Every structure is written in structure tokens, then in C-alpha cells.
PDB file of N, CA and C in Angstrom:
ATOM      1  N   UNK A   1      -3.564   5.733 -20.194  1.00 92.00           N
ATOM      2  CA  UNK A   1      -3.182   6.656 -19.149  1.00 92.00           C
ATOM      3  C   UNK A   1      -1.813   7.235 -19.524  1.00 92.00           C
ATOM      4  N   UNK A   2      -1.668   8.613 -19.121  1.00 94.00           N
ATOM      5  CA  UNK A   2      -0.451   9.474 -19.634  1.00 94.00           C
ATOM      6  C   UNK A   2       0.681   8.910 -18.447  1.00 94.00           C
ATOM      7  N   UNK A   3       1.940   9.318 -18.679  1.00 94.00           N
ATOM      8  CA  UNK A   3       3.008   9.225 -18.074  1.00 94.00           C
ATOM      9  C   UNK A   3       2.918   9.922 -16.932  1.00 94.00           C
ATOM     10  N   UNK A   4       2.054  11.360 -17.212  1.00 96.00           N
ATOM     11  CA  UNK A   4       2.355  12.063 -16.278  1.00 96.00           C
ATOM     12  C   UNK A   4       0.622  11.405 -15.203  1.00 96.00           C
ATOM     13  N   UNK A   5      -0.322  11.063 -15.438  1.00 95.00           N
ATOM     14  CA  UNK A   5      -1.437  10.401 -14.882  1.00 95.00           C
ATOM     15  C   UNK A   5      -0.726   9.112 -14.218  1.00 95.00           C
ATOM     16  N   UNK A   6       0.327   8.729 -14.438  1.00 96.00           N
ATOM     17  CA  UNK A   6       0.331   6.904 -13.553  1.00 96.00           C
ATOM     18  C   UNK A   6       1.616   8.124 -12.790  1.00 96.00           C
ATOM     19  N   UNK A   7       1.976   9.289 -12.651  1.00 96.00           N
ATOM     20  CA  UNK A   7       2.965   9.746 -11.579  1.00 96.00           C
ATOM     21  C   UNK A   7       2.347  10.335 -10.777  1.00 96.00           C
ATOM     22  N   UNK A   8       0.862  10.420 -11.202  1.00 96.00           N
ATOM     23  CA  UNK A   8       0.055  10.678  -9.973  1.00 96.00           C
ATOM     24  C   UNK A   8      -0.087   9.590  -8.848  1.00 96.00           C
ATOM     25  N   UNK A   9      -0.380   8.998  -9.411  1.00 96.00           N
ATOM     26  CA  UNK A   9      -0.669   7.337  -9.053  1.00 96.00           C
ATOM     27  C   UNK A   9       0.280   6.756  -7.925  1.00 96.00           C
ATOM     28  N   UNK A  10       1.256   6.983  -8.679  1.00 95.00           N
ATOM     29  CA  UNK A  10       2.342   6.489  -7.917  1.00 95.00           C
ATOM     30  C   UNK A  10       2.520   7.469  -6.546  1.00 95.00           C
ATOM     31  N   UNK A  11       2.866   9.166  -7.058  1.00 95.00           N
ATOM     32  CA  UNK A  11       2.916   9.583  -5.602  1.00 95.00           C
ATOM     33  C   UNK A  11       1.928  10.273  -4.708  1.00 95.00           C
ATOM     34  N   UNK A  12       0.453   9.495  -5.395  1.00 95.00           N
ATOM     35  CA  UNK A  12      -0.807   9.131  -4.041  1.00 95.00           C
ATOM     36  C   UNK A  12      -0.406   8.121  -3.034  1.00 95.00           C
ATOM     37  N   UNK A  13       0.596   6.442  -3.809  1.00 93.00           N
ATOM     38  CA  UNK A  13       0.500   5.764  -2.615  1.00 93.00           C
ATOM     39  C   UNK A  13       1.405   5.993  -1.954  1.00 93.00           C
ATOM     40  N   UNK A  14       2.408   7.326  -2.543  1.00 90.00           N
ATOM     41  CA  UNK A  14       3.868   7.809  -1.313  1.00 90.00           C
ATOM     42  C   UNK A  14       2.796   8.198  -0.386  1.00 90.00           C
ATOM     43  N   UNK A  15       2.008   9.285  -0.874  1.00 90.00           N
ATOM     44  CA  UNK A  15       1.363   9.956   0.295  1.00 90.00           C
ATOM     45  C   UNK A  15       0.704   8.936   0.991  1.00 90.00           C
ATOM     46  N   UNK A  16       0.101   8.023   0.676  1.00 89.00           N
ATOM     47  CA  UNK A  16      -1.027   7.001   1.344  1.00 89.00           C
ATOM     48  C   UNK A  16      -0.687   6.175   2.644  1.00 89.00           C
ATOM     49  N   UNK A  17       0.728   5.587   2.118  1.00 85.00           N
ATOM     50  CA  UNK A  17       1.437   4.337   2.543  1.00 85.00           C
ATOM     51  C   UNK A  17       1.547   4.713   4.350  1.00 85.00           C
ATOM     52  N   UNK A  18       2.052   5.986   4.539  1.00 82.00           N
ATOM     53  CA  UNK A  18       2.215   5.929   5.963  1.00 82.00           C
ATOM     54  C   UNK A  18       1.620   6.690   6.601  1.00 82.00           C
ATOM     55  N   UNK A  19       0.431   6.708   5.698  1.00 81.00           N
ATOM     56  CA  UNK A  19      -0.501   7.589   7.266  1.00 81.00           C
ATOM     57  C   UNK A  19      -1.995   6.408   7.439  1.00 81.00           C
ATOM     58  N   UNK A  20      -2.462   6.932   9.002  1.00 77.00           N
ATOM     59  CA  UNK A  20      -3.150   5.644   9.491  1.00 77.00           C
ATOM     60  C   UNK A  20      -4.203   6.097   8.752  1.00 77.00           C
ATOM     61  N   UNK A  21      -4.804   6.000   8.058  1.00 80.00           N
ATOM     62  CA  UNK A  21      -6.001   6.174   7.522  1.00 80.00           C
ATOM     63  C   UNK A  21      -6.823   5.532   6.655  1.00 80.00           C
ATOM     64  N   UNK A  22      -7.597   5.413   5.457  1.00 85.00           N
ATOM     65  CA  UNK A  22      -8.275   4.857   4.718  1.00 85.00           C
ATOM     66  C   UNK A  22      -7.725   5.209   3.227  1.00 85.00           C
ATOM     67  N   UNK A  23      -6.699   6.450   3.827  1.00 88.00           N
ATOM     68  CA  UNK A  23      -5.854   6.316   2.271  1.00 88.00           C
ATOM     69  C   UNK A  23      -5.277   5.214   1.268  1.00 88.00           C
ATOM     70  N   UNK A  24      -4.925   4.301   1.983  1.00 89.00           N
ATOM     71  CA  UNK A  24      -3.784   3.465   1.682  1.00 89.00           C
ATOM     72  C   UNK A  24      -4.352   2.310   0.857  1.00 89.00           C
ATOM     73  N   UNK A  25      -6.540   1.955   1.228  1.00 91.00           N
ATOM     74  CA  UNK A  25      -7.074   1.443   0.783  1.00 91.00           C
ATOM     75  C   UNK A  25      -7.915   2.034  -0.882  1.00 91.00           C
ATOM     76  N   UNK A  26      -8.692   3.013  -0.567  1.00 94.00           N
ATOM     77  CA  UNK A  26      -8.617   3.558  -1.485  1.00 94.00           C
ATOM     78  C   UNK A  26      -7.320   4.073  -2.700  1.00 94.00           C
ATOM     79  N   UNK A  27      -6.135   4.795  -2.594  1.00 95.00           N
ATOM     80  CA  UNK A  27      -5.493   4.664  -3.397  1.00 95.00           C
ATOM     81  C   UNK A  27      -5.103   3.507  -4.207  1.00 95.00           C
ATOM     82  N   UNK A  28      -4.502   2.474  -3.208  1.00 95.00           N
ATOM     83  CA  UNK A  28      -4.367   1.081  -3.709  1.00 95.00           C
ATOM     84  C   UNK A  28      -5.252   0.369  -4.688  1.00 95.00           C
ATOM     85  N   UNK A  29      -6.764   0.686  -4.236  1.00 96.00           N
ATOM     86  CA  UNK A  29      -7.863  -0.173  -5.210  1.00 96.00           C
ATOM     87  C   UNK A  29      -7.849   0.778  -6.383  1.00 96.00           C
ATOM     88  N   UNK A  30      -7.635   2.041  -6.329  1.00 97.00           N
ATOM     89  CA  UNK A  30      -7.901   2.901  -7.703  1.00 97.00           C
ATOM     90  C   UNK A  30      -6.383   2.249  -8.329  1.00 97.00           C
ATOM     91  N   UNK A  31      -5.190   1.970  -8.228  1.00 97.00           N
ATOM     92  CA  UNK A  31      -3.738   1.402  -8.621  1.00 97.00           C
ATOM     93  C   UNK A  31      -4.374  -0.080  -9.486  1.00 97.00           C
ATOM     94  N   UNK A  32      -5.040  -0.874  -8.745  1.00 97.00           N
ATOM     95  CA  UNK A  32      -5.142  -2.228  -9.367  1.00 97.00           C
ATOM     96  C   UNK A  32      -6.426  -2.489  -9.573  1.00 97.00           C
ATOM     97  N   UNK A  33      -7.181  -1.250 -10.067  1.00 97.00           N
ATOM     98  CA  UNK A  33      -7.991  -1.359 -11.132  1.00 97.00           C
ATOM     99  C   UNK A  33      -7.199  -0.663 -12.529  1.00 97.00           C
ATOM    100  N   UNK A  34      -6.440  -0.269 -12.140  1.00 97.00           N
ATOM    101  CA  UNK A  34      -5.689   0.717 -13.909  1.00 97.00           C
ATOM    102  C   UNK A  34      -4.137   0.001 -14.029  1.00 97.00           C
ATOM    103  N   UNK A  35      -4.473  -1.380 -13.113  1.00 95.00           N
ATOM    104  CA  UNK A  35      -2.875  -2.449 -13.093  1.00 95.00           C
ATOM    105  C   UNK A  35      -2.302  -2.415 -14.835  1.00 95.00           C
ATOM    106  N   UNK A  36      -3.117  -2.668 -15.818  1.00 95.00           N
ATOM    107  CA  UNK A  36      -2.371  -2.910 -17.041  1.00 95.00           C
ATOM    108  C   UNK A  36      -2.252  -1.677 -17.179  1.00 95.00           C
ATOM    109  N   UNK A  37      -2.513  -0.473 -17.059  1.00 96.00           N
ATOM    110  CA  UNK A  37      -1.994   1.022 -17.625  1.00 96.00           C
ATOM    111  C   UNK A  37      -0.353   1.230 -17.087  1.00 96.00           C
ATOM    112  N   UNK A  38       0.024   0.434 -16.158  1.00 97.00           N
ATOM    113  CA  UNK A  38       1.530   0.614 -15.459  1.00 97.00           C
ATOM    114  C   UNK A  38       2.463  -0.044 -15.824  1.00 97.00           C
ATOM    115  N   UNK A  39       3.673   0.857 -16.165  1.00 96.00           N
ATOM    116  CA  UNK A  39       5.085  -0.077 -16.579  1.00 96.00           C
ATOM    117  C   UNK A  39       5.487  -1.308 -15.679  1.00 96.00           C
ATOM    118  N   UNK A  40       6.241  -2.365 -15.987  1.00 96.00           N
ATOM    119  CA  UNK A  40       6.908  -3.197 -15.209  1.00 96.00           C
ATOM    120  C   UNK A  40       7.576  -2.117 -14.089  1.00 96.00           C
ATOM    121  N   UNK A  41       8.543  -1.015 -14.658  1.00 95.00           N
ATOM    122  CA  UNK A  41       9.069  -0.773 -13.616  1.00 95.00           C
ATOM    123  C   UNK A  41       8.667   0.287 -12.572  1.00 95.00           C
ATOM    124  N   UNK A  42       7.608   0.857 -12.947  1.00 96.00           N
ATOM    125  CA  UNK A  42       6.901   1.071 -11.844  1.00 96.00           C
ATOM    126  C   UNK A  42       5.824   0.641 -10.966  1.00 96.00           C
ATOM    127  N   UNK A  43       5.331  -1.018 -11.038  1.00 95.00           N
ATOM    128  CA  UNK A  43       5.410  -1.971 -10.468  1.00 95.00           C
ATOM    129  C   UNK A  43       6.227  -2.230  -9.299  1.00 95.00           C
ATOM    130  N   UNK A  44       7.229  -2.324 -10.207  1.00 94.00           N
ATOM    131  CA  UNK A  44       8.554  -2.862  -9.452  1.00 94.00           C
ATOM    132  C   UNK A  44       8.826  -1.511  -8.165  1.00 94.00           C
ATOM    133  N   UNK A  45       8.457  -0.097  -8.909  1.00 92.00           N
ATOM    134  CA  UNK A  45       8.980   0.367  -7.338  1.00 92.00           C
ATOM    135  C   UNK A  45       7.759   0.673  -6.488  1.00 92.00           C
ATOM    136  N   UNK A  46       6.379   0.518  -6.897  1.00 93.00           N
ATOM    137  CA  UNK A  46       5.745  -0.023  -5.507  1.00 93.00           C
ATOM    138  C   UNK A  46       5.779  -0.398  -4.546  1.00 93.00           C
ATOM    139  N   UNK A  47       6.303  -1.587  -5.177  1.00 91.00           N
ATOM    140  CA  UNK A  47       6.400  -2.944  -4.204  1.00 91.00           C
ATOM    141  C   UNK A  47       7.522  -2.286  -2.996  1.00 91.00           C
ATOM    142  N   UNK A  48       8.765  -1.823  -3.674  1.00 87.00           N
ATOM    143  CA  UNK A  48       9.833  -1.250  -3.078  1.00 87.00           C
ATOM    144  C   UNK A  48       9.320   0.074  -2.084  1.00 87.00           C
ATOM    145  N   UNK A  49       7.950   1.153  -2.703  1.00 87.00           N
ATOM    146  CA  UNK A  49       7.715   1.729  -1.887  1.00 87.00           C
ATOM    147  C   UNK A  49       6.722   1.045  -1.143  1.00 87.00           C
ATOM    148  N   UNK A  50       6.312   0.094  -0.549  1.00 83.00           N
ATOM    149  CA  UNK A  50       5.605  -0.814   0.274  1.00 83.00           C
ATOM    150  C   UNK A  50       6.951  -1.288   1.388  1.00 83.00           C
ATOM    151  N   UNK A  51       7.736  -1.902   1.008  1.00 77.00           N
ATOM    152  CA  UNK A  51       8.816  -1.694   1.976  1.00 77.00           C
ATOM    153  C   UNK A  51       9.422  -1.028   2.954  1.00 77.00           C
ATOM    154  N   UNK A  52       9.703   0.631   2.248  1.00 67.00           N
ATOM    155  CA  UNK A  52      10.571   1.686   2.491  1.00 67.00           C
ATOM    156  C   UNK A  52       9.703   2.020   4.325  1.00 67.00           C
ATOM    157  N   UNK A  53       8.200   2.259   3.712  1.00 65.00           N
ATOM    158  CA  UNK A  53       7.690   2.291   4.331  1.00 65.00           C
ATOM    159  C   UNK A  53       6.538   1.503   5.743  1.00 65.00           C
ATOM    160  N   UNK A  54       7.596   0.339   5.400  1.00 60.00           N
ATOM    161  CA  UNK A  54       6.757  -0.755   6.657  1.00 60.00           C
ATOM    162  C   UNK A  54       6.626  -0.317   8.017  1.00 60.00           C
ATOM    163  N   UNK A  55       8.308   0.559   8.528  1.00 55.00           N
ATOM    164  CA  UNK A  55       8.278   1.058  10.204  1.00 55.00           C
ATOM    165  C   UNK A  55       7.574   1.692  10.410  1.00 55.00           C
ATOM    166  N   UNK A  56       6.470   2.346   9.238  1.00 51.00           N
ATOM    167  CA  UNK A  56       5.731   3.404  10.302  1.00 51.00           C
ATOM    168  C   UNK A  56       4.400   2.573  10.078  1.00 51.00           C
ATOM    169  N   UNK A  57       4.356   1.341   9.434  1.00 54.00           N
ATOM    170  CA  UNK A  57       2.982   0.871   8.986  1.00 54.00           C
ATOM    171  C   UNK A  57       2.964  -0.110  10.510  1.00 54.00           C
ATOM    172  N   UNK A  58       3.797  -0.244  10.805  1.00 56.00           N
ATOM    173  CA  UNK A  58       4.058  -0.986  12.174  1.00 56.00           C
ATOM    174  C   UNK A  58       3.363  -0.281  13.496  1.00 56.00           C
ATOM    175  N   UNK A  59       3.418   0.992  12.907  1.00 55.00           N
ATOM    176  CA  UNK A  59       2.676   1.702  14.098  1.00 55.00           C
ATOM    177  C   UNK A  59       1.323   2.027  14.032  1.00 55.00           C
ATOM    178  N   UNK A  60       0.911   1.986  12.789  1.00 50.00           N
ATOM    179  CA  UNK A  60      -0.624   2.317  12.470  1.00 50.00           C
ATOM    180  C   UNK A  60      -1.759   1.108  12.736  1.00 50.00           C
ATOM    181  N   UNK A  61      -0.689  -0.363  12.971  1.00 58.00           N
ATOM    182  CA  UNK A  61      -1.707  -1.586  13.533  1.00 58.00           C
ATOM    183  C   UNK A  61      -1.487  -2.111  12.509  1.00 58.00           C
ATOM    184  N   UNK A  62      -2.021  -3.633  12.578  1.00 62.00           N
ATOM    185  CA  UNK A  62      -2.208  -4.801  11.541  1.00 62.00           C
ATOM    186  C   UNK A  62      -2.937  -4.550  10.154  1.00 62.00           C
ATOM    187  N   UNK A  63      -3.882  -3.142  10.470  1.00 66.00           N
ATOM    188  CA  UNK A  63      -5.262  -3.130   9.599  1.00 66.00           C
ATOM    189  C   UNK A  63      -4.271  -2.452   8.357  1.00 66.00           C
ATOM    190  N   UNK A  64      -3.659  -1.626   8.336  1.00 72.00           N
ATOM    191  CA  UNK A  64      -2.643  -0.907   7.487  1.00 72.00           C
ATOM    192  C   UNK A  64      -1.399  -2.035   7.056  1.00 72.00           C
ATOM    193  N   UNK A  65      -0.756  -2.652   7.743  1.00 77.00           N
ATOM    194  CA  UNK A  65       0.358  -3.588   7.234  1.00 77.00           C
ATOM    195  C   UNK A  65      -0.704  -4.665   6.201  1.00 77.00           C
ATOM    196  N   UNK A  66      -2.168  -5.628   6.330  1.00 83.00           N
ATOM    197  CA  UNK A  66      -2.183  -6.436   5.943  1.00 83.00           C
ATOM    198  C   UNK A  66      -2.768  -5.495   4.300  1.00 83.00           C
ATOM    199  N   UNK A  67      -2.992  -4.416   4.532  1.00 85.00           N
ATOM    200  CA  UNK A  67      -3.847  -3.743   3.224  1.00 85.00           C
ATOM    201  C   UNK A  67      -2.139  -3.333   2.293  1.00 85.00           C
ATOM    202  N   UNK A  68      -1.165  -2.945   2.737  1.00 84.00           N
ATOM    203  CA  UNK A  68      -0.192  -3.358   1.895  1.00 84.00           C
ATOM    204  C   UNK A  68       0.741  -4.244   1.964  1.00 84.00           C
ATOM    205  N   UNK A  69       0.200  -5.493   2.479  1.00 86.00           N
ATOM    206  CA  UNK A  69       0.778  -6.529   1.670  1.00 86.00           C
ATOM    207  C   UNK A  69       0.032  -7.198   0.919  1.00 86.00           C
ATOM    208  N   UNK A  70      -1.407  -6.824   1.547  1.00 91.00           N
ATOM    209  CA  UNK A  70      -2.446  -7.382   0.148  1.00 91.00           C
ATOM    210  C   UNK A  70      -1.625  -6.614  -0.713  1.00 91.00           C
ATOM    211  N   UNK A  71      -1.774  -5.246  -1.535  1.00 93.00           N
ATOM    212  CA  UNK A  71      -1.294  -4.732  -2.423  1.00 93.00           C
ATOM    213  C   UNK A  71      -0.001  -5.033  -3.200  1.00 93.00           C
ATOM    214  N   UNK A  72       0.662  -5.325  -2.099  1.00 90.00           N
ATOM    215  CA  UNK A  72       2.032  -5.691  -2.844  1.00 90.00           C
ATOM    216  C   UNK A  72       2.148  -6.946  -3.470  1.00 90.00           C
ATOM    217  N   UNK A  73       1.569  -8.085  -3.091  1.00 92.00           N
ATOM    218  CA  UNK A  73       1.317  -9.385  -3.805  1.00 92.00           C
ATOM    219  C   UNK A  73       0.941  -9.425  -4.674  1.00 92.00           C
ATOM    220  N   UNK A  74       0.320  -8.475  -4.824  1.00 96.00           N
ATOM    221  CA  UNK A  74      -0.859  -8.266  -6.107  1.00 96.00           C
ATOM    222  C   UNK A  74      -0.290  -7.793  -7.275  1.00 96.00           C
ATOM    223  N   UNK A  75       0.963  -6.657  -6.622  1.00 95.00           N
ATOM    224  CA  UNK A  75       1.591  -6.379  -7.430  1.00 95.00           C
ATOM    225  C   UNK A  75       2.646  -7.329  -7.788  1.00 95.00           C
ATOM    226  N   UNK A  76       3.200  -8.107  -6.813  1.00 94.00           N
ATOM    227  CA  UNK A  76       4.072  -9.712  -7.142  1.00 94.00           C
ATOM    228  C   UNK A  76       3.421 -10.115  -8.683  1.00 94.00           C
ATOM    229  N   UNK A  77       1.857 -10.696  -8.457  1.00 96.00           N
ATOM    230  CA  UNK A  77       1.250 -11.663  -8.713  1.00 96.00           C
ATOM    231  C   UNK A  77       0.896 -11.234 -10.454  1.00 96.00           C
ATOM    232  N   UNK A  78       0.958 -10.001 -10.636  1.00 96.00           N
ATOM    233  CA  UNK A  78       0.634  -9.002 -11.519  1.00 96.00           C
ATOM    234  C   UNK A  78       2.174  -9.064 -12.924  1.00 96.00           C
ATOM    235  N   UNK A  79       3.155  -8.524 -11.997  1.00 95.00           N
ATOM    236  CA  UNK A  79       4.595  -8.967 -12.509  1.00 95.00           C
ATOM    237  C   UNK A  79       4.720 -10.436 -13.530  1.00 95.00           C
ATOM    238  N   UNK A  80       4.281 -11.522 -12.031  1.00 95.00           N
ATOM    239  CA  UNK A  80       4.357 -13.054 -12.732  1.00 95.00           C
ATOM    240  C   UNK A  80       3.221 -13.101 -14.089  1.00 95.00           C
ATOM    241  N   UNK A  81       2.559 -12.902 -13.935  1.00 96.00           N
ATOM    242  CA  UNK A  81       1.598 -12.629 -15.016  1.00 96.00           C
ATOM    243  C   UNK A  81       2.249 -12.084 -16.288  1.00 96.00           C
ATOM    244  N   UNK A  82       2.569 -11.002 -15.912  1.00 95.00           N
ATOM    245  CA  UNK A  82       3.477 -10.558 -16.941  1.00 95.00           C
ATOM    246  C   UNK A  82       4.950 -11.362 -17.479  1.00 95.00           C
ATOM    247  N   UNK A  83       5.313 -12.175 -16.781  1.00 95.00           N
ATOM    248  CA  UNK A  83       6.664 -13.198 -17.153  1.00 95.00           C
ATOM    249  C   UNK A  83       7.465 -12.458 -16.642  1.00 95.00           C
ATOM    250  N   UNK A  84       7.728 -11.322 -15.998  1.00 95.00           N
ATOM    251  CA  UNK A  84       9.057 -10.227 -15.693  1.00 95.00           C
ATOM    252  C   UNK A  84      10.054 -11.602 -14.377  1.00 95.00           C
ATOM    253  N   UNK A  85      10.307 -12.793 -14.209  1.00 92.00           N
ATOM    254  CA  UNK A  85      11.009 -13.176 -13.779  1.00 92.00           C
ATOM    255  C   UNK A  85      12.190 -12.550 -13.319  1.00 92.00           C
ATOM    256  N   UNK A  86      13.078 -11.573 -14.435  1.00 93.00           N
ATOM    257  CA  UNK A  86      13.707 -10.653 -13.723  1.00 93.00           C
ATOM    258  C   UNK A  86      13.582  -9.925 -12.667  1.00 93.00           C
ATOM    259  N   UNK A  87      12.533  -9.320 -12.700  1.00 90.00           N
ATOM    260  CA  UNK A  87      12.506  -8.314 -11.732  1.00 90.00           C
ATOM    261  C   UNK A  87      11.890  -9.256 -10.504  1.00 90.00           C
ATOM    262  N   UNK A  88      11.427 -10.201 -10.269  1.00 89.00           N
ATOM    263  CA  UNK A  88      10.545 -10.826  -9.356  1.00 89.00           C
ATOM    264  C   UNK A  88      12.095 -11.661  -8.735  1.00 89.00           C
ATOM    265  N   UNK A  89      12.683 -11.757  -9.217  1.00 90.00           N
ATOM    266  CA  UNK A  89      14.232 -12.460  -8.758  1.00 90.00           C
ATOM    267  C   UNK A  89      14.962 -11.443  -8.240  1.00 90.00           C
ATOM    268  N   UNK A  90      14.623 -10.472  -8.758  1.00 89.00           N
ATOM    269  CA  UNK A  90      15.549  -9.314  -7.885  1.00 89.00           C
ATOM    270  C   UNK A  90      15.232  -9.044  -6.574  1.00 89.00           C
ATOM    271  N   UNK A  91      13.498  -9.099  -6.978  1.00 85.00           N
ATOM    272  CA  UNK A  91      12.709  -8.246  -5.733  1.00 85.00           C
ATOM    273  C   UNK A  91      12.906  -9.409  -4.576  1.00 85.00           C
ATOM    274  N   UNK A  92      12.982 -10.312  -5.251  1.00 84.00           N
ATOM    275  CA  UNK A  92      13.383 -12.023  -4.111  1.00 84.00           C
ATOM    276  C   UNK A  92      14.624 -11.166  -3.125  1.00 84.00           C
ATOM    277  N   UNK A  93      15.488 -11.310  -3.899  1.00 87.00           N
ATOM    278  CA  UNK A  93      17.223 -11.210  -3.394  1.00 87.00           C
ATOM    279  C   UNK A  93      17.083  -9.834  -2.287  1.00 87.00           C
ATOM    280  N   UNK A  94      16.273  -8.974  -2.795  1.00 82.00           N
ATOM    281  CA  UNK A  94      16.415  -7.453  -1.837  1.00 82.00           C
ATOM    282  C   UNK A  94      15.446  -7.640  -0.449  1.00 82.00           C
ATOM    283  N   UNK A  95      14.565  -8.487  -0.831  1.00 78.00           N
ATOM    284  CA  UNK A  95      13.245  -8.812   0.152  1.00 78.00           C
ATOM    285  C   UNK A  95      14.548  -9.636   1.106  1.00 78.00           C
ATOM    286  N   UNK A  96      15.385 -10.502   0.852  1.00 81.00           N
ATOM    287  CA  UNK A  96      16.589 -11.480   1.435  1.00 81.00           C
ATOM    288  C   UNK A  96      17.061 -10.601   2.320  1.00 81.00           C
ATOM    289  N   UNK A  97      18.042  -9.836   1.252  1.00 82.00           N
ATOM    290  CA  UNK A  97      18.531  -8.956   2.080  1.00 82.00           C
ATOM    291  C   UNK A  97      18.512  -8.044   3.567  1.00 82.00           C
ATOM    292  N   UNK A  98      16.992  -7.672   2.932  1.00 75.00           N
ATOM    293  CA  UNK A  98      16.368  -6.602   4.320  1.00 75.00           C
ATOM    294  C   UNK A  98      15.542  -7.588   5.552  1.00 75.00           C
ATOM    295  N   UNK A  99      15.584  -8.648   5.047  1.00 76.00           N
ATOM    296  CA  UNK A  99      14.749  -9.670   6.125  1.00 76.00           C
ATOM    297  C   UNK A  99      13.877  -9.594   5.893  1.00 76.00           C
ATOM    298  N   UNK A 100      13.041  -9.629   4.808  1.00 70.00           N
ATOM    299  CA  UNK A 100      11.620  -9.059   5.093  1.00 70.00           C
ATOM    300  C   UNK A 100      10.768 -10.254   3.972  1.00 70.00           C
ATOM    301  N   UNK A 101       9.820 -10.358   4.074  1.00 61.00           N
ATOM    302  CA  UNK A 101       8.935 -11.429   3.075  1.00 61.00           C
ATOM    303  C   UNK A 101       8.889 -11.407   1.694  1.00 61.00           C
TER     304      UNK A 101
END
């Protein structure tokens, strides 16, 4: 996959993440079926755009929050796989920070 094909990728799940819909599932499963085509660090800002966007996932109901945090674990779980300890220690300390899991 091209550089410019995984920046699609990436800003489908901007668009996805906060609207109530069936976006968020579909984009996500097309993301972690093409998981090894993606850098560590855009991994890493997934996860971060899974965050940014929790207050409005708060409003769309449980069915939207648990479909990205499935996703985001995955993307955790994906990282560890990969050994990136760095970045999974970071993402620890910022997850600290903001209160969040």
C-alpha cells in the first residue's frame, strides 16, 4: 500500500470516528485487515485519534465507544506485537495524563 493509500485510511477513520453511524465499523475492519501495510507511527496516531475524539463518541451511545475501543486495543495489541515498547509507554503516560484507559 502507497503512502498516499494508508492517508486515505487514516483520514476515513477522522471522518468515521464521530459520527453515529456504521462508519466507524466498517472503516475500522477495512484498517485491521491492511494492519501490517501501516507504520508504527501511524498506529500510534490512531489510537491518539480514538481519544481526541471520545466526547462526541459519548453521545452516539455505548455501541460507537465499545467499536473504538475494540479498535484501539487492537491497535495496542498490534504495536506489542511489533515490540514498539516505546511508543506503548508513551501511549501509557498520555492515556495517565488525560484520565482515560
Amino acid at each position: 500500500m502507497t503512502k498516499d493509500e494508508r492517508a486515505v485510511y487514516v483520514f476515513a477513520l477522522r471522518y468515521a470516528l464521530p459520527r453515529h453511524s456504521y462508519a466507524l465499523s466498517i472503516v475500522s475492519q477495512m484498517i485491521l485487515s491492511r494492519l501490517n501495510d501501516f507504520e508504527d507511527w501511524e498506529l500510534d496516531g490512531m489510537i491518539r485519534d480514538c481519544w481526541i475524539y471520545y466526547p462526541s463518541l459519548d453521545c452516539g451511545g455505548d455501541i460507537d465507544r465499545r467499536c473504538a475501543d475494540d479498535f484501539k486495543n487492537k491497535l495496542l495489541a498490534e504495536l506489542s506485537k511489533r515490540g514498539r515498547d516505546d511508543l506503548l509507554s508513551r501511549i501509557k503516560d498520555e492515556a495517565e495524563r488525560r484520565g482515560m484507559e
